[in-house]
Coordinates of C-alpha atoms in Angstrom, one line a residue:
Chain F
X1 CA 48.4 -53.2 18.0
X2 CA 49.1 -51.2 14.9
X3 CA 52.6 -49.7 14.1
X4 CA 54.2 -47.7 11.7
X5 CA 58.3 -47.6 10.9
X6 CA 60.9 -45.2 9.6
X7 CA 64.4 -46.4 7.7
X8 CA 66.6 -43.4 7.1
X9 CA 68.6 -44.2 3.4
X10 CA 72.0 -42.5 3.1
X11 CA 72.7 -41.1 -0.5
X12 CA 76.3 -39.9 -2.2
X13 CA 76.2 -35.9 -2.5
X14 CA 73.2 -35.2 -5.2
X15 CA 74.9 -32.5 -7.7
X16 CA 72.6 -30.8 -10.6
X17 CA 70.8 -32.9 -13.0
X18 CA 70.8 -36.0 -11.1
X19 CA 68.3 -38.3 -11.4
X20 CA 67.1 -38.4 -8.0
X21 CA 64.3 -41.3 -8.6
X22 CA 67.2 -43.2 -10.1
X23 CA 69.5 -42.3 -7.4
X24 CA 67.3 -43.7 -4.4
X25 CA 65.7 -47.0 -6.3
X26 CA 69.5 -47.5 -6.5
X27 CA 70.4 -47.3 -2.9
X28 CA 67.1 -49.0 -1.8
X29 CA 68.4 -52.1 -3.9
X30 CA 71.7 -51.7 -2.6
X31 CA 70.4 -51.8 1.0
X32 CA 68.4 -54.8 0.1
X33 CA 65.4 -52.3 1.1
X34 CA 62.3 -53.7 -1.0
X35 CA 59.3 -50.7 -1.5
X36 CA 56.0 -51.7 -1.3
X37 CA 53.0 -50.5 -2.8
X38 CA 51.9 -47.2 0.1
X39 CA 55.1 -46.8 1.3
X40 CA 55.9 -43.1 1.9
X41 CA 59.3 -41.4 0.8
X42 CA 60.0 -37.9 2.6
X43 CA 62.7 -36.5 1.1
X44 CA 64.8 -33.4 2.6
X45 CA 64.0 -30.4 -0.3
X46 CA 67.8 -30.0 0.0
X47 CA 69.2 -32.7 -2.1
X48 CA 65.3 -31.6 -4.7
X49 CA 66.7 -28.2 -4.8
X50 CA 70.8 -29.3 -5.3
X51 CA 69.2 -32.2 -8.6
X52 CA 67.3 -28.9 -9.9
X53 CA 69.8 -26.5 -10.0
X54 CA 68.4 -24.1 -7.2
X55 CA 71.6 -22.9 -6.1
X56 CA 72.8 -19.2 -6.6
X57 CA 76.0 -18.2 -6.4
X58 CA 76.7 -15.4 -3.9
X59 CA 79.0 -13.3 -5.7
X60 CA 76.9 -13.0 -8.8
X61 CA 73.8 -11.7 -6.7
X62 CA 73.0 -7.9 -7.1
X63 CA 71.1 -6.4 -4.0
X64 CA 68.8 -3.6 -4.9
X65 CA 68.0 -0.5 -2.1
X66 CA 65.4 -2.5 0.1
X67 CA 67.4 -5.3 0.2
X68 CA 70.3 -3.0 1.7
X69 CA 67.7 -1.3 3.8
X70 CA 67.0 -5.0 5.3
X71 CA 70.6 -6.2 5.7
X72 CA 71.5 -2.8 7.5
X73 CA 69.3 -3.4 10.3
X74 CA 70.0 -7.0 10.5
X75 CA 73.9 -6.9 10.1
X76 CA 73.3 -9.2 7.4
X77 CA 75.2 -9.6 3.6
X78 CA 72.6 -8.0 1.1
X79 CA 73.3 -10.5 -1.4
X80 CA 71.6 -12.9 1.0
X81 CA 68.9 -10.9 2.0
X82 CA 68.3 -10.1 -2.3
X83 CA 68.7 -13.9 -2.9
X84 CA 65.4 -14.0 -0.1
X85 CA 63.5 -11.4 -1.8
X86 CA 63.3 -12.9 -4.9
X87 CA 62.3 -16.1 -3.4
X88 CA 59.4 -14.2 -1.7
X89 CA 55.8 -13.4 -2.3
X90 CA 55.1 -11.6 0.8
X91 CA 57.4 -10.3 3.7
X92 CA 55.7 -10.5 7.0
X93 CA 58.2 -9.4 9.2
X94 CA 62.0 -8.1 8.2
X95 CA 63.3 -7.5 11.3
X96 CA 64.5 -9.2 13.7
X97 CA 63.5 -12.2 12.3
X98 CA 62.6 -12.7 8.2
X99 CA 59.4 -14.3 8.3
X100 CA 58.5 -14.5 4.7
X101 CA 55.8 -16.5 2.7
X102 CA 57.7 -18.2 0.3
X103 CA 56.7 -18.4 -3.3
X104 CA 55.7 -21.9 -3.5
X105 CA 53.3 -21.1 -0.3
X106 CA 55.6 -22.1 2.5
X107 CA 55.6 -19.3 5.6
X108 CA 58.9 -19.4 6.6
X109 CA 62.1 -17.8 7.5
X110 CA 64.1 -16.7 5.0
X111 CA 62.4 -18.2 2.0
X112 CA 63.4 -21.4 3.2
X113 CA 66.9 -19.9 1.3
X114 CA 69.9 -22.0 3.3
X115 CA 73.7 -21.4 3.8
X116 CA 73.7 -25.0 5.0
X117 CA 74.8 -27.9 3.0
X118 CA 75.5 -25.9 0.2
X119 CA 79.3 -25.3 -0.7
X120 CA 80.8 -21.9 0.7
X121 CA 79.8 -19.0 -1.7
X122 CA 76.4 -20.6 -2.7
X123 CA 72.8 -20.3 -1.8
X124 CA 70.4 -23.0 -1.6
X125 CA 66.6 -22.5 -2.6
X126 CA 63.7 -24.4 -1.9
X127 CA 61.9 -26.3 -5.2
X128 CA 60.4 -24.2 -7.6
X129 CA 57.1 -26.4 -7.7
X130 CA 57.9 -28.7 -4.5
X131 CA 54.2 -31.0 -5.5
X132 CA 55.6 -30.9 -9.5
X133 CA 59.1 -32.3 -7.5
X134 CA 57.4 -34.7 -5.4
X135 CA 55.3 -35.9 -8.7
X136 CA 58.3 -36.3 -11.0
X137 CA 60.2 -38.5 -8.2
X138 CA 56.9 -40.7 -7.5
X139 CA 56.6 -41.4 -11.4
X140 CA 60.5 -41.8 -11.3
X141 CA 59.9 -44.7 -8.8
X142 CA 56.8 -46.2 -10.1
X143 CA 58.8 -46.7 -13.8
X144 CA 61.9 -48.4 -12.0
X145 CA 60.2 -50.3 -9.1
X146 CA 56.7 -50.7 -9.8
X147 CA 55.7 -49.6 -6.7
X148 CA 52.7 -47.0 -6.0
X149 CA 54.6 -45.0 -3.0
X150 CA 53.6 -41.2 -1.6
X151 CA 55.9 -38.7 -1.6
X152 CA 56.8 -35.8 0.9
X153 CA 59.2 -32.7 0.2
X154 CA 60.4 -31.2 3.7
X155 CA 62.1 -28.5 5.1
X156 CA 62.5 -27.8 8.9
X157 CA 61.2 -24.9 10.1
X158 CA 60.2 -23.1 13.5
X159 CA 57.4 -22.1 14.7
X160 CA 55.5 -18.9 16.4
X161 CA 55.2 -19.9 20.8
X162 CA 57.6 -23.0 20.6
X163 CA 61.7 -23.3 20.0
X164 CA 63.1 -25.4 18.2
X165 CA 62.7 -26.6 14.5
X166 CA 60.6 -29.3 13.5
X167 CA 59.7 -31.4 10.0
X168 CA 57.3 -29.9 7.6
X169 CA 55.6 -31.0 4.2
X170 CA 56.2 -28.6 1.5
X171 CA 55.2 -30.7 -1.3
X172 CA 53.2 -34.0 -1.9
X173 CA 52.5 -36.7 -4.3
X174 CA 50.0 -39.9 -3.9
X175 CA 49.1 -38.9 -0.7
X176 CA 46.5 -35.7 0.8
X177 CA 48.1 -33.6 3.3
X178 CA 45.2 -33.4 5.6
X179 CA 43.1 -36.5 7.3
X180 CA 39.2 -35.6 7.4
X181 CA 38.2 -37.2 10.8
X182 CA 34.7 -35.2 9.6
X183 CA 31.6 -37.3 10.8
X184 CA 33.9 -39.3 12.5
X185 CA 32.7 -40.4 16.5
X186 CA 34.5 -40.0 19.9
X187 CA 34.9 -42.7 22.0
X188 CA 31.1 -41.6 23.4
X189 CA 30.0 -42.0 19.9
X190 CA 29.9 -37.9 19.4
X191 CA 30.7 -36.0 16.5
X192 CA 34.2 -35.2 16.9
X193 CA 35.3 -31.0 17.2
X194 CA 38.9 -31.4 15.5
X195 CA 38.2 -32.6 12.3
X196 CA 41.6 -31.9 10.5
X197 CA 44.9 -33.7 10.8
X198 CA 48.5 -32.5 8.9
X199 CA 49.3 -35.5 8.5
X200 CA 52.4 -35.0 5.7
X201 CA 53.2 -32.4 8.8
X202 CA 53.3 -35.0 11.2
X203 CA 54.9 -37.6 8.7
X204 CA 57.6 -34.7 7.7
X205 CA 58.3 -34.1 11.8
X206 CA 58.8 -38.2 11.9
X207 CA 61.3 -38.3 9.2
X208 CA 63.3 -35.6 10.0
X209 CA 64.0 -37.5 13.9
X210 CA 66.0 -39.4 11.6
X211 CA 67.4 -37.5 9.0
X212 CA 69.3 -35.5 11.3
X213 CA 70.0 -31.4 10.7
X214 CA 73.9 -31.7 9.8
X215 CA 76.2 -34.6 8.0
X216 CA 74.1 -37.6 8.5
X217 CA 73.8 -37.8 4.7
X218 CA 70.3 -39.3 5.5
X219 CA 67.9 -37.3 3.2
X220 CA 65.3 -39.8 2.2
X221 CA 63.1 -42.1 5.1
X222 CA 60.9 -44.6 3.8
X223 CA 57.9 -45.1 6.3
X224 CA 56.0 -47.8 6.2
X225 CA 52.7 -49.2 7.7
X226 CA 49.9 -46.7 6.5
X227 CA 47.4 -46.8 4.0
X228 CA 46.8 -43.2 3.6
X229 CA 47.5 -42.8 -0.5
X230 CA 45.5 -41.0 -2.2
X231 CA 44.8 -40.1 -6.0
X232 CA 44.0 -36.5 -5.1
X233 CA 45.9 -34.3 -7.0
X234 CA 45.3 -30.8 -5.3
X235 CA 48.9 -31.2 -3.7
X236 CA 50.0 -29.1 -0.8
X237 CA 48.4 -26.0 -1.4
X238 CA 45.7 -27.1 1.1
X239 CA 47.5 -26.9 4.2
X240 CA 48.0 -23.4 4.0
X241 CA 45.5 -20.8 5.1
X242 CA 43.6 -18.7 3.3
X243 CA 45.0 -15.3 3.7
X244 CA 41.7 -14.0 5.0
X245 CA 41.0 -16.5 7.9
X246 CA 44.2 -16.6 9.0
X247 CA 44.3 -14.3 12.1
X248 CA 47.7 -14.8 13.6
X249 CA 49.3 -13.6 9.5
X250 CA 46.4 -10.4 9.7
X251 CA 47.7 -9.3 13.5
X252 CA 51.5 -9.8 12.4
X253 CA 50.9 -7.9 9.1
X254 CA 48.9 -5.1 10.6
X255 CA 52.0 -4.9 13.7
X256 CA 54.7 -4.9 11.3
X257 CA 53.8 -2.8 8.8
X258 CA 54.3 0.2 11.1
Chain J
X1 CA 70.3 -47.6 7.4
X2 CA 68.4 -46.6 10.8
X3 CA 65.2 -46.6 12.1
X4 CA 62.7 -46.4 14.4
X5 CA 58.8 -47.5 14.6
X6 CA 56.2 -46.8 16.8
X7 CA 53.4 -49.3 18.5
X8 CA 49.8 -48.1 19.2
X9 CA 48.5 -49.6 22.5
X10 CA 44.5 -49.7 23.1
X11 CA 43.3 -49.0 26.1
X12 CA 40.2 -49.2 28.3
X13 CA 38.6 -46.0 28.9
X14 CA 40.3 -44.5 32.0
X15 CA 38.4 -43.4 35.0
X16 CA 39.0 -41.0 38.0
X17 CA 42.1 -42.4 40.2
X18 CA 43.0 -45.0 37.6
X19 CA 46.7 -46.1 38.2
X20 CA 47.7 -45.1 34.5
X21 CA 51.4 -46.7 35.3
X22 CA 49.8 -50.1 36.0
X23 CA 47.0 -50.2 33.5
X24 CA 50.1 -49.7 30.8
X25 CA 52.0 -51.8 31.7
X26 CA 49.5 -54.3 31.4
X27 CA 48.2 -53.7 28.5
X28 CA 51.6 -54.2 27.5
X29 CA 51.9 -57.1 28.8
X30 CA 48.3 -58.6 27.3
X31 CA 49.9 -57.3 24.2
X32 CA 53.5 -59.3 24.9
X33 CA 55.0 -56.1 24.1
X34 CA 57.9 -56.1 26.3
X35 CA 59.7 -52.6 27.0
X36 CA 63.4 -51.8 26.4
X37 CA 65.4 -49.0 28.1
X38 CA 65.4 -46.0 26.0
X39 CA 62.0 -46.9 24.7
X40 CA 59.3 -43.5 25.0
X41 CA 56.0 -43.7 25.7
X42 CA 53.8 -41.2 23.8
X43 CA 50.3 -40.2 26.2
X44 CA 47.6 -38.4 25.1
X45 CA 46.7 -36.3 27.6
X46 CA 43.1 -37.1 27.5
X47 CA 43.5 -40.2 30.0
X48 CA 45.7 -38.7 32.2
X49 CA 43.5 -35.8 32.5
X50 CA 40.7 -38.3 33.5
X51 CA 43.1 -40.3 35.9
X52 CA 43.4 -37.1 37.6
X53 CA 40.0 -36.0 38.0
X54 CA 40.5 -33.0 35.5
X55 CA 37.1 -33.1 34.4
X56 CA 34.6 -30.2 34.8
X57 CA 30.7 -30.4 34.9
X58 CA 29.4 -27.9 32.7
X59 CA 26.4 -27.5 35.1
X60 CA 28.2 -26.6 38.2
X61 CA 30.2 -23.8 36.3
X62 CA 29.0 -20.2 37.0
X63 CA 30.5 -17.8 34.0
X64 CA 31.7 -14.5 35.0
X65 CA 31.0 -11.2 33.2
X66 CA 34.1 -11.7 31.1
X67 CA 32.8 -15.7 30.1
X68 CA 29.4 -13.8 29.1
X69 CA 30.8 -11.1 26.5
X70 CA 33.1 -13.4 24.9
X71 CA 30.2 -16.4 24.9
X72 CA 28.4 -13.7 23.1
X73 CA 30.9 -12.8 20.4
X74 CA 31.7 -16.3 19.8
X75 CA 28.1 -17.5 20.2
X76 CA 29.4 -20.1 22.8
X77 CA 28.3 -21.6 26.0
X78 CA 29.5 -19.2 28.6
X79 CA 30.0 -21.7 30.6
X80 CA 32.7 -23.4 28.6
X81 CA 34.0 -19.9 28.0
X82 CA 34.3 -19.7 31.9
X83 CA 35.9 -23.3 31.9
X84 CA 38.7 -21.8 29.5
X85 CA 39.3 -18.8 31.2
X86 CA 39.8 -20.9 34.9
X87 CA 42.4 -22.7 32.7
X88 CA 44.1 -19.3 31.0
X89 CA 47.0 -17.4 32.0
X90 CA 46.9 -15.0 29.2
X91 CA 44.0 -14.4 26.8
X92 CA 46.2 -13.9 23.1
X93 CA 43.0 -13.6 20.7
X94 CA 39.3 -14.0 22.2
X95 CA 37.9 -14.1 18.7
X96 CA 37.1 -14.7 16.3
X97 CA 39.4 -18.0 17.6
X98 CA 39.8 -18.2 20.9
X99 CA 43.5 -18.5 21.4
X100 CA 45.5 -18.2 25.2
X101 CA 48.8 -19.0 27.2
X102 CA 47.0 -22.4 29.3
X103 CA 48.3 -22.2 32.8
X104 CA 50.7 -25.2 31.8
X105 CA 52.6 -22.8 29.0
X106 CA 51.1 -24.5 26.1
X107 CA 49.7 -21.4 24.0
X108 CA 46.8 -23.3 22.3
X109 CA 43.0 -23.0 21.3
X110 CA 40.6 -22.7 24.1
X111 CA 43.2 -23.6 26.5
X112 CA 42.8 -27.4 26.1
X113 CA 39.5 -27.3 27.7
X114 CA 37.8 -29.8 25.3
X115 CA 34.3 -31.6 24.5
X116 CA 35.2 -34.4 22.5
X117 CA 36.1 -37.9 24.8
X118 CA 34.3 -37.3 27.7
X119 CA 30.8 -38.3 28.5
X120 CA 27.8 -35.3 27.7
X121 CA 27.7 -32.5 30.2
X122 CA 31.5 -32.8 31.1
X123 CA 34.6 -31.0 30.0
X124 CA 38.4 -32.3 30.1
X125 CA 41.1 -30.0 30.9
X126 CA 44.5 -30.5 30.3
X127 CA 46.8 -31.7 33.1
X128 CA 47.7 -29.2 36.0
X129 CA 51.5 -30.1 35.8
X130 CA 51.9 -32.6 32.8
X131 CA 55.7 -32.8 33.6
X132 CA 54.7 -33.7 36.8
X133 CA 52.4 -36.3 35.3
X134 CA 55.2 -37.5 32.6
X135 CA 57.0 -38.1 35.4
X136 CA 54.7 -40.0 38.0
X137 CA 54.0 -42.7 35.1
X138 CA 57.4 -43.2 34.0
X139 CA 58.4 -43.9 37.7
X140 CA 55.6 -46.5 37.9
X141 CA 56.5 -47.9 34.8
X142 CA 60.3 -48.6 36.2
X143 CA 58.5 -49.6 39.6
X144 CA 56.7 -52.4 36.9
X145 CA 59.1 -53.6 34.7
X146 CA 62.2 -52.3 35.7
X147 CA 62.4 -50.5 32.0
X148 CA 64.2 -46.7 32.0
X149 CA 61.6 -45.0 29.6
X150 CA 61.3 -41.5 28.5
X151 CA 57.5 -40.3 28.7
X152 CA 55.6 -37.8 26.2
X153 CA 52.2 -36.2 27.5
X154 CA 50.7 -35.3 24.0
X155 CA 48.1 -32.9 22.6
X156 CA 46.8 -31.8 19.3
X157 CA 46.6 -28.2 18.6
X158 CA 46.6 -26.3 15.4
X159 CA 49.1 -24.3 14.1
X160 CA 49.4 -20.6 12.5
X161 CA 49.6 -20.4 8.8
X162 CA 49.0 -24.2 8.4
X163 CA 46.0 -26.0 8.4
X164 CA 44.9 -29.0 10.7
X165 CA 46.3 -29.9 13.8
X166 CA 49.3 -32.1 14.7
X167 CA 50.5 -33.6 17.7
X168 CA 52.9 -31.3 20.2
X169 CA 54.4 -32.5 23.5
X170 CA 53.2 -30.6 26.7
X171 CA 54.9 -32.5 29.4
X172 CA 57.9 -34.6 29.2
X173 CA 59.7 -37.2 31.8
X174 CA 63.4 -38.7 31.3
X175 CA 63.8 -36.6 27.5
X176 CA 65.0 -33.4 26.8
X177 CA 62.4 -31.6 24.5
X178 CA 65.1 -29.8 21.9
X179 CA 68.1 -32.1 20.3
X180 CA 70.8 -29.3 20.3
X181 CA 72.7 -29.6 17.0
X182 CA 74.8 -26.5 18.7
X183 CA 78.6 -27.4 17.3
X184 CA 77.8 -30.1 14.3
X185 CA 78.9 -30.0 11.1
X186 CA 77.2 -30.1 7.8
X187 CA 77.7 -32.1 4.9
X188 CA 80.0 -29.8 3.5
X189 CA 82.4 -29.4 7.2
X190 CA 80.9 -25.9 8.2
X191 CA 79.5 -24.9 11.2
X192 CA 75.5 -25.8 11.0
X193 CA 72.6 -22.4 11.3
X194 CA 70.5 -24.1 12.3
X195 CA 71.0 -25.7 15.6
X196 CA 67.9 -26.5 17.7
X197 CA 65.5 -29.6 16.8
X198 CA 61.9 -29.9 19.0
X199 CA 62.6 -33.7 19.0
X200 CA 59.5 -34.0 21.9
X201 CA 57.2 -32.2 19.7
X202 CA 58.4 -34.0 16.2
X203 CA 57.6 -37.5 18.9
X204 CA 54.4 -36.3 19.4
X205 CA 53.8 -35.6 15.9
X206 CA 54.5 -39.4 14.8
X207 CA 52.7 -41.0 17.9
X208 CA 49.6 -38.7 17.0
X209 CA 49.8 -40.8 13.3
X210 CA 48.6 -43.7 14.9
X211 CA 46.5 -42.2 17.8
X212 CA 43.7 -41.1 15.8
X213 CA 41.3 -38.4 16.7
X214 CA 38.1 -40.3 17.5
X215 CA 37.3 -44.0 18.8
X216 CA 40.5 -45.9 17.7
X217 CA 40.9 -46.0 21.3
X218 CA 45.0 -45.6 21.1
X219 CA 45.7 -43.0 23.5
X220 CA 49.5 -44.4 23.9
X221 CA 52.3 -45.3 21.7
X222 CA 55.6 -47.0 22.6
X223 CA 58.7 -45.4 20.1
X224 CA 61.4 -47.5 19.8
X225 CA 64.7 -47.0 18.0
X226 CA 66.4 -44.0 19.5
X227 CA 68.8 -43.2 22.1
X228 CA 67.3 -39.6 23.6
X229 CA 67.1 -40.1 27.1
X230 CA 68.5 -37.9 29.3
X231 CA 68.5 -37.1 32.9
X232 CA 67.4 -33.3 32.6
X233 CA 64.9 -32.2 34.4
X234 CA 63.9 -28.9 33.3
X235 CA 61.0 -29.8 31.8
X236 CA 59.1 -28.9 29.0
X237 CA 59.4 -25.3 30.1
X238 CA 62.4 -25.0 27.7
X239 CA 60.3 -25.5 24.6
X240 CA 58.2 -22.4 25.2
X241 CA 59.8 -19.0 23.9
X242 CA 60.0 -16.3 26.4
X243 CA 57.2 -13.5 25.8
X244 CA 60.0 -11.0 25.0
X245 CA 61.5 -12.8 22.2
X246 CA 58.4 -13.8 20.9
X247 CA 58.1 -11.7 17.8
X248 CA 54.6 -13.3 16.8
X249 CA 53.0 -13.1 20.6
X250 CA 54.0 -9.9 20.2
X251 CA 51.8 -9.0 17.8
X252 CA 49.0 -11.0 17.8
X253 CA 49.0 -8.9 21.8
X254 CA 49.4 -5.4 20.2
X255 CA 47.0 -6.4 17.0
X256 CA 44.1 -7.4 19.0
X257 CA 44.4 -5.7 22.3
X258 CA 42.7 -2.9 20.4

């Protein structure tokens, strides 16, 4: 019998230039909560985003014309729909929904840019470099507990077929987002057909069943019971697709674009 | 602090007819893992698939025109193409990936129909009603040990935009499949956007984790720690997005119907 666990840690509201490492060594000690070396810390990009000053401020937003264009049709404020654009790379679909990839790589609606848990009037972005986040939190930790742990950014997101929002990895350190079952038998001994797992997906889904959507104040889960670190240092960028093999981007591009 | 954790349980490989209630809660028992209320079984639907005969012999399936021009495009065995059609509501994208609505609801690859686990010559389909399946194992599992548990039928499928696949829940017994966040307030006392968590498909996620693609021989997981149960019995059905608000379907359908 193999098992894994999840321990949600509560933290104080994280305001700009906090020292987030700091912040959750602190509560891990004052919850008597020891790491260990391959623990994995997911950590909600909001309270990443609130530390590095990725909030704008409504009011001081100026939309330009497309960004009116967009808010017309979807009765939104332009300021918000602006504060999207420049969070965006590509725009898939504007309307009805804003399915946007996101400059750090994330496909996503609305830029991953969030009215929630944010104080009225402000904006909340996603991490400028969510791996270069994820990185400066591991080392954070290492220096204060000497412990080698992974860890996830999330965000919660939908998806295309299926409602509701679920837990997704938008930036890594220590661990590889995908598990190569490559070469790897079936219970017949034959080469397996699904060789790819997301794992800091399905890590990121796992946290987020505790970290709750609203005032919780659980942003950071500590899971325990894997050995999947890993000194590769490619980061997220390999769970997304390639532009060009990605069928289901190419059919919504071509559809939209009329 | 909360948390939850999850238990792999092996078991033998599962044949036609098996009593899949039974043979878990032994296992369990071998294990002395004793159930709680509330706790939720995670089942890859590989086993129940075999303990209901859904199994297909590649040599007694006669491909149709249809099977034979796709086969050919995809340079596939029309017979499998055949096997995956049988199992299709709606074709979405015949290649270069072979993407459809399965009869179940679950839009996935190839319609579930799969290769892997499951001796040479056969195929495994997914089940005909998983809910209905869900449902027939937790009621045997209460029969057994008197224990209210919520059951997840589990498959892995891969997702748009994202590579690998990750666990996703397509049938469901005693659990709702979305945590409705309809009402709650953030952290900040306003009104949350987003509302609607896919707690079943976040469940499957985690249990896939320790499930393992191949020969780990783990097709169930116990979750323990939350308090989700619920008496609905809608189904899974409420996890799938109707057609017409399906901005994606919509245009994967238009994109490739040409």
């Amino acid at each position: 019998m193999r098992s894994i666990s999840a321990y949600s840690i509560k933290l104080p509201i994280i305001e700009e230039e906090d020292d987030l490492g700091k912040i959750i060594a602190e509560e891990l000690t004052a919850e008597r909560f020891d790491l260990a070396d391959d623990d994995i810390l997911v950590i909600a990009h909001t309270i990443v985003s609130k530390s590095e000053g990725r909030i704008r401020r409504l009011k001081e937003i100026t939309p330009s014309d497309k960004a009116f264009k967009i808010a017309e049709k979807k009765d939104e404020d332009p300021r918000f729909i602006q504060a999207v654009l420049d969070e965006t790379k590509e725009v898939l679909i504007d309307y009805p929904i804003f399915l946007v990839e996101a400059k750090c790589g994330n496909i996503c609606i609305n830029a991953g840019v969030d009215r929630s848990n944010v104080e009225e009037g402000y904006l909340i972005l996603l991490p400028k470099d969510p791996d270069a986040s994820a990185e400066k939190i591991g080392r954070r930790i290492f220096e204060l507990t000497k412990r080698r742990v992974g860890v996830i950014i999330s965000d919660t997101n939908g998806r295309p077929f299926r409602i509701g929002q679920v837990g997704f990895s938008i930036g890594i350190y220590g661990i590889e987002p995908i598990r190569d079952w490559k070469g790897k038998k079936d219970i017949f001994g034959r080469r397996l057909e699904i060789t790819e797992e997301a794992i800091s997906d399905e890590l990121a889904s796992m946290s987020n069943i505790l970290m709750g959507e609203g005032d919780w104040c659980s942003p950071v889960v500590v899971i325990r019971g894997l050995s999947v670190l890993s000194d590769d240092r490619e980061g997220i960028k390999k769970i997304y697709r390639d532009e060009t093999t990605d069928y289901i981007r190419r059919a919504i591009k071509n559809f939209y674009s009329h």
